[in-house]
Every structure is written in C-alpha cells, then in structure tokens.
C-alpha cells in the first residue's frame, strides 16, 4: 500500500464544470460535489434523467463556444466526456472527438484562469489491452511507464489526451491530473460481470492484458475529488485500480496460466492487484477502499 500524501488538502472548488455528466462516473461525481455544497455545471450530450446540477448544458464538449461559455464562474474542471470504446463509432470519429474535446476543454479552462482540472484517461492508454495482435504487457505490475503498443483509435486518443494535459499546463499553467481508469462499475454490477466472466476462458485470457483490473465507482469518485483538492503542481498521469484482481484466484496462478512469459517485477500475495497505483497514493494520498471478495462461483477456468 502506498504511503498517504503529506500534502495539505485545499477546499473543493466553489464551482466545478463536469463534462460527461450524463455518464455513470460523471453523474456520481455531480451528486458527490453537490453533497459538499459545490456549485456544479453539468455538460453532456444525452441526459437520461434530469441532472440535479444547478446548471445543465446539453452540448458537445468539443464545441469551442460551448466550452468557453461553460467556464463562466468555474474554478475547477472534471473532464469525463468521451466516446468510451473503439466499437462505439468509426475509428476517426473516436480519435477526433475524444482528442478535440480534451483539447477544447483544457484550452478554454486555461484561458479562463481555471487552475485545476481532472481528466478521465484509461488503462488502455498504453495500447496493449485492445491491441488486435497477440501481445502482452512488457511486465507486471503495470505502471505509468509501461511500454506502448497502440493499435486502436480509442487507446491512442487517451494517450494523446495525457500529452494534451502537459501542453495545457505549459501553455496556461493549469494543473491537470489524468487518471488511467480500469473497468469502473458499482459493486453490484461488477459482481454480476464477474459471474459471467468465470464462464468465458477466452475473455479471462484477454483481460490479462490489463491485469484483470477493476475499480468500484465510489473509489473512482474519491480519486477525482482528491484530484480537485490536492495541491500537486504540473500535469500528472496516474493509474487507478482496486487492491485485488477481478478473479477468485491467486494472482501468481493467473500469471502462470495466462502470462508465464511476462516479467514479474515483484512477488504478488494472494489476489493482489497487477496495477501499481503508488503514484496516486504518493501524490494524492489515494488508496482503494473497496474490493471484491473471492466468493464468486468458480468455473473451470484457472483452477
């Protein structure tokens, strides 16, 4: 477990713009911020229900005029809007919309004098998990320096977003935290997905590329709040994940079966996670609070 940050906390921003507020993480973040008395502007393309935010904008985050207007009175930004999977649109659309939205939001935020932003990245940013070719990570645990092998537009867009954050920090002085999220769901949804996963050996093998990682929704929201309140300077990329894997097997057993040729940079105890979250721990004081136990029914995989 990473040591907790000794950096002092600052208060939450008075007014936060949340893009992708019509999504799962965005909606949960809006509710959390409101519970702390924060004024929220919620920006999204398709709200299934009425957002509780004080200000709601139904528009594209990549629209420059929309982004500029949305910054009115804002002193913190959580940019979560994105096409979330390469299968959801043609490759060019995925890449262009994702990268243009991130550029536009960070550029307009910087120009408006906003000093802090959090952006939703992905564990896929290093390219291996969604690569069409039969490759595996260079080593475990995964970290922010894992060698890159891009093969899909979504993963590439998330990697470019991290560089856009560095550009925005240099250009405007805005501090940006880019989180590489794994699979994020609420606990009940994760349990159901894992039950289905246990009967799909091919999918278990594929998910080994991302270390069978996951994160419970509340822990993801916790990280975003810390990203908005911890006074770290610059632009930083941080991996997040629960403290164990999704599967009810020891981590070494999984690696022996599905990735025996991959370098192991340390020993793994029990179901210990294959994602190194020490950067988030050291800079933000973040640690995952919730993990799935091993009580799911066991099928024939990885016995």
mmCIF file of C-alpha atoms in Angstrom:
data_model
loop_
_atom_site.group_PDB
_atom_site.id
_atom_site.type_symbol
_atom_site.label_atom_id
_atom_site.label_comp_id
_atom_site.label_asym_id
_atom_site.label_seq_id
_atom_site.Cartn_x
_atom_site.Cartn_y
_atom_site.Cartn_z
ATOM 1 C CA UNK A 1 0.000 0.000 0.000
ATOM 2 C CA UNK A 2 1.359 3.405 -0.969
ATOM 3 C CA UNK A 3 2.051 5.891 1.807
ATOM 4 C CA UNK A 4 -0.503 8.640 2.229
ATOM 5 C CA UNK A 5 0.400 12.041 0.865
ATOM 6 C CA UNK A 6 1.517 14.573 3.446
ATOM 7 C CA UNK A 7 0.450 17.457 1.193
ATOM 8 C CA UNK A 8 -2.217 19.645 2.789
ATOM 9 C CA UNK A 9 -5.693 19.481 1.305
ATOM 10 C CA UNK A 10 -7.310 22.563 -0.087
ATOM 11 C CA UNK A 11 -11.041 23.147 -0.146
ATOM 12 C CA UNK A 12 -13.076 21.867 -3.036
ATOM 13 C CA UNK A 13 -13.525 24.411 -5.818
ATOM 14 C CA UNK A 14 -16.593 26.590 -5.321
ATOM 15 C CA UNK A 15 -17.894 25.829 -8.816
ATOM 16 C CA UNK A 16 -16.949 22.762 -10.893
ATOM 17 C CA UNK A 17 -17.673 22.043 -14.541
ATOM 18 C CA UNK A 18 -18.298 18.318 -15.058
ATOM 19 C CA UNK A 19 -18.251 17.176 -18.679
ATOM 20 C CA UNK A 20 -19.703 13.769 -19.398
ATOM 21 C CA UNK A 21 -22.088 14.484 -16.532
ATOM 22 C CA UNK A 22 -24.636 12.288 -18.312
ATOM 23 C CA UNK A 23 -22.395 9.242 -17.782
ATOM 24 C CA UNK A 24 -22.011 6.857 -14.856
ATOM 25 C CA UNK A 25 -18.909 8.396 -13.281
ATOM 26 C CA UNK A 26 -19.985 11.928 -14.178
ATOM 27 C CA UNK A 27 -23.413 11.515 -12.617
ATOM 28 C CA UNK A 28 -21.940 10.081 -9.421
ATOM 29 C CA UNK A 29 -19.409 12.908 -9.259
ATOM 30 C CA UNK A 30 -22.117 15.551 -9.675
ATOM 31 C CA UNK A 31 -24.023 14.083 -6.733
ATOM 32 C CA UNK A 32 -20.880 13.933 -4.585
ATOM 33 C CA UNK A 33 -19.956 17.545 -5.335
ATOM 34 C CA UNK A 34 -23.478 18.765 -4.616
ATOM 35 C CA UNK A 35 -23.432 16.920 -1.288
ATOM 36 C CA UNK A 36 -20.388 19.029 -0.357
ATOM 37 C CA UNK A 37 -22.122 22.276 -1.283
ATOM 38 C CA UNK A 38 -20.248 22.756 -4.569
ATOM 39 C CA UNK A 39 -21.963 24.602 -7.407
ATOM 40 C CA UNK A 40 -21.941 22.370 -10.498
ATOM 41 C CA UNK A 41 -22.281 22.961 -14.209
ATOM 42 C CA UNK A 42 -23.152 19.624 -15.841
ATOM 43 C CA UNK A 43 -22.318 19.278 -19.528
ATOM 44 C CA UNK A 44 -23.396 16.243 -21.531
ATOM 45 C CA UNK A 45 -24.920 15.093 -24.787
ATOM 46 C CA UNK A 46 -27.728 12.836 -23.588
ATOM 47 C CA UNK A 47 -29.115 13.021 -20.062
ATOM 48 C CA UNK A 48 -31.401 10.058 -19.358
ATOM 49 C CA UNK A 49 -32.938 11.927 -16.439
ATOM 50 C CA UNK A 50 -32.894 15.440 -15.081
ATOM 51 C CA UNK A 51 -29.479 16.319 -13.656
ATOM 52 C CA UNK A 52 -29.533 17.732 -10.107
ATOM 53 C CA UNK A 53 -26.780 20.201 -11.036
ATOM 54 C CA UNK A 54 -27.547 23.916 -10.740
ATOM 55 C CA UNK A 55 -26.580 24.488 -14.386
ATOM 56 C CA UNK A 56 -27.108 21.949 -17.180
ATOM 57 C CA UNK A 57 -25.732 22.268 -20.710
ATOM 58 C CA UNK A 58 -26.732 19.765 -23.391
ATOM 59 C CA UNK A 59 -23.975 20.100 -25.961
ATOM 60 C CA UNK A 60 -20.713 18.724 -27.294
ATOM 61 C CA UNK A 61 -17.661 19.345 -25.098
ATOM 62 C CA UNK A 62 -15.602 19.806 -28.265
ATOM 63 C CA UNK A 63 -17.602 22.884 -29.281
ATOM 64 C CA UNK A 64 -15.304 25.822 -28.599
ATOM 65 C CA UNK A 65 -18.082 28.359 -27.997
ATOM 66 C CA UNK A 66 -19.910 25.965 -25.671
ATOM 67 C CA UNK A 67 -16.736 25.233 -23.710
ATOM 68 C CA UNK A 68 -15.917 28.917 -23.375
ATOM 69 C CA UNK A 69 -19.392 29.754 -22.090
ATOM 70 C CA UNK A 70 -19.379 26.768 -19.720
ATOM 71 C CA UNK A 71 -16.321 28.176 -17.925
ATOM 72 C CA UNK A 72 -18.286 31.129 -16.533
ATOM 73 C CA UNK A 73 -17.648 31.296 -12.789
ATOM 74 C CA UNK A 74 -15.882 27.919 -12.784
ATOM 75 C CA UNK A 75 -12.733 27.302 -10.721
ATOM 76 C CA UNK A 76 -12.358 23.546 -11.247
ATOM 77 C CA UNK A 77 -12.979 21.155 -14.148
ATOM 78 C CA UNK A 78 -13.621 17.397 -14.271
ATOM 79 C CA UNK A 79 -13.494 16.402 -17.932
ATOM 80 C CA UNK A 80 -15.072 12.961 -18.283
ATOM 81 C CA UNK A 81 -16.758 13.256 -21.686
ATOM 82 C CA UNK A 82 -15.565 10.763 -24.296
ATOM 83 C CA UNK A 83 -16.546 8.026 -26.698
ATOM 84 C CA UNK A 84 -15.739 5.256 -24.254
ATOM 85 C CA UNK A 85 -14.876 2.322 -26.540
ATOM 86 C CA UNK A 86 -13.465 1.876 -30.056
ATOM 87 C CA UNK A 87 -16.547 -0.118 -31.083
ATOM 88 C CA UNK A 88 -18.939 2.795 -30.480
ATOM 89 C CA UNK A 89 -18.007 4.825 -33.563
ATOM 90 C CA UNK A 90 -15.687 4.703 -36.594
ATOM 91 C CA UNK A 91 -12.013 4.981 -35.688
ATOM 92 C CA UNK A 92 -11.541 8.518 -36.986
ATOM 93 C CA UNK A 93 -14.605 9.752 -35.098
ATOM 94 C CA UNK A 94 -13.428 8.144 -31.851
ATOM 95 C CA UNK A 95 -9.991 9.713 -32.114
ATOM 96 C CA UNK A 96 -11.051 13.156 -33.334
ATOM 97 C CA UNK A 97 -13.966 13.636 -30.948
ATOM 98 C CA UNK A 98 -12.070 12.431 -27.899
ATOM 99 C CA UNK A 99 -8.913 14.420 -28.502
ATOM 100 C CA UNK A 100 -10.684 17.554 -29.692
ATOM 101 C CA UNK A 101 -12.957 17.574 -26.631
ATOM 102 C CA UNK A 102 -9.988 17.271 -24.272
ATOM 103 C CA UNK A 103 -8.026 19.955 -26.096
ATOM 104 C CA UNK A 104 -11.000 22.307 -26.198
ATOM 105 C CA UNK A 105 -11.966 21.919 -22.537
ATOM 106 C CA UNK A 106 -8.414 22.308 -21.228
ATOM 107 C CA UNK A 107 -7.659 25.202 -23.586
ATOM 108 C CA UNK A 108 -10.804 27.118 -22.627
ATOM 109 C CA UNK A 109 -10.298 26.308 -18.950
ATOM 110 C CA UNK A 110 -6.744 27.611 -19.058
ATOM 111 C CA UNK A 111 -7.750 30.736 -20.924
ATOM 112 C CA UNK A 112 -10.471 31.397 -18.332
ATOM 113 C CA UNK A 113 -7.974 31.203 -15.494
ATOM 114 C CA UNK A 114 -9.111 27.851 -14.094
ATOM 115 C CA UNK A 115 -6.199 26.437 -12.114
ATOM 116 C CA UNK A 116 -7.153 22.774 -11.664
ATOM 117 C CA UNK A 117 -8.563 20.068 -13.936
ATOM 118 C CA UNK A 118 -9.028 16.319 -13.746
ATOM 119 C CA UNK A 119 -9.439 14.323 -16.953
ATOM 120 C CA UNK A 120 -10.640 10.753 -17.361
ATOM 121 C CA UNK A 121 -7.986 8.677 -19.058
ATOM 122 C CA UNK A 122 -7.896 4.918 -19.442
ATOM 123 C CA UNK A 123 -5.776 1.930 -18.530
ATOM 124 C CA UNK A 124 -5.871 1.328 -22.289
ATOM 125 C CA UNK A 125 -3.686 4.391 -22.920
ATOM 126 C CA UNK A 126 -0.593 2.224 -23.335
ATOM 127 C CA UNK A 127 -2.344 0.340 -26.127
ATOM 128 C CA UNK A 128 -1.761 -3.298 -25.227
ATOM 129 C CA UNK A 129 -5.196 -4.267 -23.799
ATOM 130 C CA UNK A 130 -7.119 -3.521 -27.020
ATOM 131 C CA UNK A 131 -4.375 -4.410 -29.485
ATOM 132 C CA UNK A 132 -5.532 -6.819 -32.198
ATOM 133 C CA UNK A 133 -2.212 -8.644 -32.150
ATOM 134 C CA UNK A 134 -1.398 -11.398 -29.620
ATOM 135 C CA UNK A 135 0.826 -9.295 -27.377
ATOM 136 C CA UNK A 136 1.107 -8.934 -23.625
ATOM 137 C CA UNK A 137 2.434 -6.172 -21.368
ATOM 138 C CA UNK A 138 6.203 -5.994 -21.058
ATOM 139 C CA UNK A 139 5.989 -6.523 -17.303
ATOM 140 C CA UNK A 140 3.769 -6.638 -14.250
ATOM 141 C CA UNK A 141 2.659 -4.717 -12.306
ATOM 142 C CA UNK A 142 1.504 -2.228 -14.898
ATOM 143 C CA UNK A 143 2.684 1.322 -14.264
ATOM 144 C CA UNK A 144 2.576 4.709 -15.963
ATOM 145 C CA UNK A 145 5.744 3.842 -17.925
ATOM 146 C CA UNK A 146 4.549 0.553 -19.391
ATOM 147 C CA UNK A 147 5.834 0.304 -22.999
ATOM 148 C CA UNK A 148 3.316 1.455 -25.600
ATOM 149 C CA UNK A 149 1.803 -0.562 -28.455
ATOM 150 C CA UNK A 150 -1.136 1.325 -29.963
ATOM 151 C CA UNK A 151 -3.452 -0.417 -32.403
ATOM 152 C CA UNK A 152 -6.881 1.179 -31.854
ATOM 153 C CA UNK A 153 -8.158 4.740 -32.021
ATOM 154 C CA UNK A 154 -9.602 4.833 -28.508
ATOM 155 C CA UNK A 155 -6.379 3.857 -26.748
ATOM 156 C CA UNK A 156 -4.421 6.264 -28.922
ATOM 157 C CA UNK A 157 -6.836 9.088 -28.094
ATOM 158 C CA UNK A 158 -6.395 8.525 -24.376
ATOM 159 C CA UNK A 159 -2.611 8.601 -24.704
ATOM 160 C CA UNK A 160 -2.819 11.840 -26.709
ATOM 161 C CA UNK A 161 -5.095 13.326 -24.022
ATOM 162 C CA UNK A 162 -2.304 12.867 -21.465
ATOM 163 C CA UNK A 163 0.042 14.850 -23.693
ATOM 164 C CA UNK A 164 -2.642 17.495 -24.170
ATOM 165 C CA UNK A 165 -2.722 17.850 -20.376
ATOM 166 C CA UNK A 166 1.018 18.542 -20.390
ATOM 167 C CA UNK A 167 0.559 21.070 -23.181
ATOM 168 C CA UNK A 168 -2.203 22.857 -21.248
ATOM 169 C CA UNK A 169 -0.030 23.038 -18.157
ATOM 170 C CA UNK A 170 2.819 24.550 -20.165
ATOM 171 C CA UNK A 171 0.589 26.930 -22.131
ATOM 172 C CA UNK A 172 -1.731 28.118 -19.372
ATOM 173 C CA UNK A 173 -0.261 26.951 -16.065
ATOM 174 C CA UNK A 174 -3.346 24.862 -15.300
ATOM 175 C CA UNK A 175 -2.572 21.832 -13.107
ATOM 176 C CA UNK A 176 -4.025 18.637 -14.585
ATOM 177 C CA UNK A 177 -4.442 15.129 -13.198
ATOM 178 C CA UNK A 178 -5.120 12.439 -15.820
ATOM 179 C CA UNK A 179 -6.441 9.206 -14.309
ATOM 180 C CA UNK A 180 -5.980 5.920 -16.133
ATOM 181 C CA UNK A 181 -9.219 4.217 -15.086
ATOM 182 C CA UNK A 182 -9.715 0.455 -15.465
ATOM 183 C CA UNK A 183 -13.203 -1.053 -15.682
ATOM 184 C CA UNK A 184 -15.373 1.091 -13.369
ATOM 185 C CA UNK A 185 -18.811 -0.028 -12.170
ATOM 186 C CA UNK A 186 -20.764 -0.052 -8.948
ATOM 187 C CA UNK A 187 -20.139 -3.079 -6.745
ATOM 188 C CA UNK A 188 -23.306 -4.983 -7.705
ATOM 189 C CA UNK A 189 -22.658 -4.572 -11.440
ATOM 190 C CA UNK A 190 -19.079 -5.774 -11.018
ATOM 191 C CA UNK A 191 -20.204 -8.874 -9.151
ATOM 192 C CA UNK A 192 -22.626 -9.745 -11.964
ATOM 193 C CA UNK A 193 -19.985 -9.156 -14.651
ATOM 194 C CA UNK A 194 -17.534 -11.354 -12.792
ATOM 195 C CA UNK A 195 -20.014 -14.211 -12.565
ATOM 196 C CA UNK A 196 -20.386 -14.059 -16.337
ATOM 197 C CA UNK A 197 -16.628 -13.771 -16.805
ATOM 198 C CA UNK A 198 -15.903 -17.009 -14.942
ATOM 199 C CA UNK A 199 -17.532 -18.993 -17.750
ATOM 200 C CA UNK A 200 -15.544 -17.300 -20.528
ATOM 201 C CA UNK A 201 -11.960 -18.515 -20.634
ATOM 202 C CA UNK A 202 -11.143 -16.566 -23.780
ATOM 203 C CA UNK A 203 -12.233 -13.316 -22.135
ATOM 204 C CA UNK A 204 -10.265 -14.150 -18.983
ATOM 205 C CA UNK A 205 -7.169 -14.582 -21.133
ATOM 206 C CA UNK A 206 -7.794 -11.279 -22.954
ATOM 207 C CA UNK A 207 -8.328 -9.348 -19.741
ATOM 208 C CA UNK A 208 -4.930 -10.478 -18.531
ATOM 209 C CA UNK A 209 -3.523 -7.702 -20.719
ATOM 210 C CA UNK A 210 -4.918 -5.176 -18.238
ATOM 211 C CA UNK A 211 -4.141 -7.289 -15.201
ATOM 212 C CA UNK A 212 -7.774 -8.340 -14.596
ATOM 213 C CA UNK A 213 -8.197 -4.914 -13.026
ATOM 214 C CA UNK A 214 -11.308 -3.029 -11.933
ATOM 215 C CA UNK A 215 -12.389 -0.166 -9.700
ATOM 216 C CA UNK A 216 -15.569 0.339 -7.695
ATOM 217 C CA UNK A 217 -17.403 3.528 -8.658
ATOM 218 C CA UNK A 218 -17.119 5.192 -5.244
ATOM 219 C CA UNK A 219 -13.338 4.810 -5.287
ATOM 220 C CA UNK A 220 -13.207 6.401 -8.733
ATOM 221 C CA UNK A 221 -15.194 9.404 -7.471
ATOM 222 C CA UNK A 222 -12.938 9.620 -4.411
ATOM 223 C CA UNK A 223 -9.912 9.897 -6.706
ATOM 224 C CA UNK A 224 -11.477 12.696 -8.739
ATOM 225 C CA UNK A 225 -12.296 14.661 -5.597
ATOM 226 C CA UNK A 226 -8.698 14.250 -4.415
ATOM 227 C CA UNK A 227 -7.519 15.339 -7.859
ATOM 228 C CA UNK A 228 -9.506 18.539 -7.424
ATOM 229 C CA UNK A 229 -8.319 19.239 -3.886
ATOM 230 C CA UNK A 230 -4.700 18.057 -3.521
ATOM 231 C CA UNK A 231 -2.237 20.858 -4.359
ATOM 232 C CA UNK A 232 0.046 18.992 -6.753
ATOM 233 C CA UNK A 233 1.601 21.145 -9.467
ATOM 234 C CA UNK A 234 2.047 20.280 -13.116
ATOM 235 C CA UNK A 235 0.421 17.594 -15.253
ATOM 236 C CA UNK A 236 0.385 14.045 -13.920
ATOM 237 C CA UNK A 237 -0.791 10.673 -15.199
ATOM 238 C CA UNK A 238 -1.937 8.210 -12.514
ATOM 239 C CA UNK A 239 -3.118 4.628 -12.689
ATOM 240 C CA UNK A 240 -6.039 3.575 -10.506
ATOM 241 C CA UNK A 241 -7.322 0.099 -9.625
ATOM 242 C CA UNK A 242 -8.737 -1.920 -6.774
ATOM 243 C CA UNK A 243 -6.277 -3.674 -4.496
ATOM 244 C CA UNK A 244 -7.015 -7.110 -5.950
ATOM 245 C CA UNK A 245 -7.936 -8.639 -9.306
ATOM 246 C CA UNK A 246 -11.447 -9.387 -10.554
ATOM 247 C CA UNK A 247 -10.970 -13.143 -10.312
ATOM 248 C CA UNK A 248 -11.169 -15.525 -7.318
ATOM 249 C CA UNK A 249 -7.713 -16.998 -7.931
ATOM 250 C CA UNK A 250 -4.274 -16.114 -6.649
ATOM 251 C CA UNK A 251 -2.530 -13.639 -8.915
ATOM 252 C CA UNK A 252 0.508 -15.876 -9.400
ATOM 253 C CA UNK A 253 -1.783 -18.708 -10.514
ATOM 254 C CA UNK A 254 -3.347 -16.438 -13.140
ATOM 255 C CA UNK A 255 0.060 -15.292 -14.372
ATOM 256 C CA UNK A 256 1.394 -18.847 -14.531
ATOM 257 C CA UNK A 257 -1.534 -19.830 -16.735
ATOM 258 C CA UNK A 258 -2.109 -16.789 -18.937
ATOM 259 C CA UNK A 259 1.147 -14.790 -18.961
ATOM 260 C CA UNK A 260 4.021 -17.067 -17.902
ATOM 261 C CA UNK A 261 6.490 -15.285 -20.215
ATOM 262 C CA UNK A 262 5.838 -11.780 -18.824
ATOM 263 C CA UNK A 263 8.407 -10.327 -16.423
ATOM 264 C CA UNK A 264 7.231 -10.099 -12.809
ATOM 265 C CA UNK A 265 8.939 -7.186 -11.112
ATOM 266 C CA UNK A 266 7.902 -8.344 -7.648
ATOM 267 C CA UNK A 267 6.044 -11.083 -5.847
ATOM 268 C CA UNK A 268 2.248 -10.924 -5.579
ATOM 269 C CA UNK A 269 0.461 -12.024 -2.436
ATOM 270 C CA UNK A 270 -2.878 -13.757 -2.811
ATOM 271 C CA UNK A 271 -5.164 -11.931 -5.263
ATOM 272 C CA UNK A 272 -3.017 -8.781 -5.201
ATOM 273 C CA UNK A 273 -3.570 -6.264 -7.994
ATOM 274 C CA UNK A 274 -1.323 -6.190 -11.057
ATOM 275 C CA UNK A 275 -1.662 -2.406 -11.315
ATOM 276 C CA UNK A 276 0.796 -0.159 -9.498
ATOM 277 C CA UNK A 277 -1.199 2.726 -8.021
ATOM 278 C CA UNK A 278 1.666 4.160 -5.974
ATOM 279 C CA UNK A 279 1.786 7.447 -7.914
ATOM 280 C CA UNK A 280 -1.823 8.227 -6.938
ATOM 281 C CA UNK A 281 -1.008 7.166 -3.403
ATOM 282 C CA UNK A 282 2.093 9.302 -3.096
ATOM 283 C CA UNK A 283 0.780 12.442 -4.817
ATOM 284 C CA UNK A 284 -2.881 12.377 -3.768
ATOM 285 C CA UNK A 285 -2.997 10.100 -0.751
ATOM 286 C CA UNK A 286 -5.473 7.885 -2.650
ATOM 287 C CA UNK A 287 -5.948 4.220 -1.845
ATOM 288 C CA UNK A 288 -8.838 1.983 -2.952
ATOM 289 C CA UNK A 289 -11.316 1.321 -0.160
ATOM 290 C CA UNK A 290 -13.495 -1.363 -1.737
ATOM 291 C CA UNK A 291 -12.569 -4.689 -3.252
ATOM 292 C CA UNK A 292 -14.468 -7.749 -4.420
ATOM 293 C CA UNK A 293 -14.054 -10.882 -2.358
ATOM 294 C CA UNK A 294 -13.405 -14.342 -3.815
ATOM 295 C CA UNK A 295 -16.892 -15.722 -3.174
ATOM 296 C CA UNK A 296 -17.973 -15.876 -6.825
ATOM 297 C CA UNK A 297 -18.769 -19.341 -8.178
ATOM 298 C CA UNK A 298 -15.732 -20.992 -9.744
ATOM 299 C CA UNK A 299 -15.952 -22.498 -13.207
ATOM 300 C CA UNK A 300 -13.298 -24.492 -14.999
ATOM 301 C CA UNK A 301 -11.019 -21.528 -15.731
ATOM 302 C CA UNK A 302 -7.654 -21.160 -13.958
ATOM 303 C CA UNK A 303 -8.190 -23.909 -11.395
#
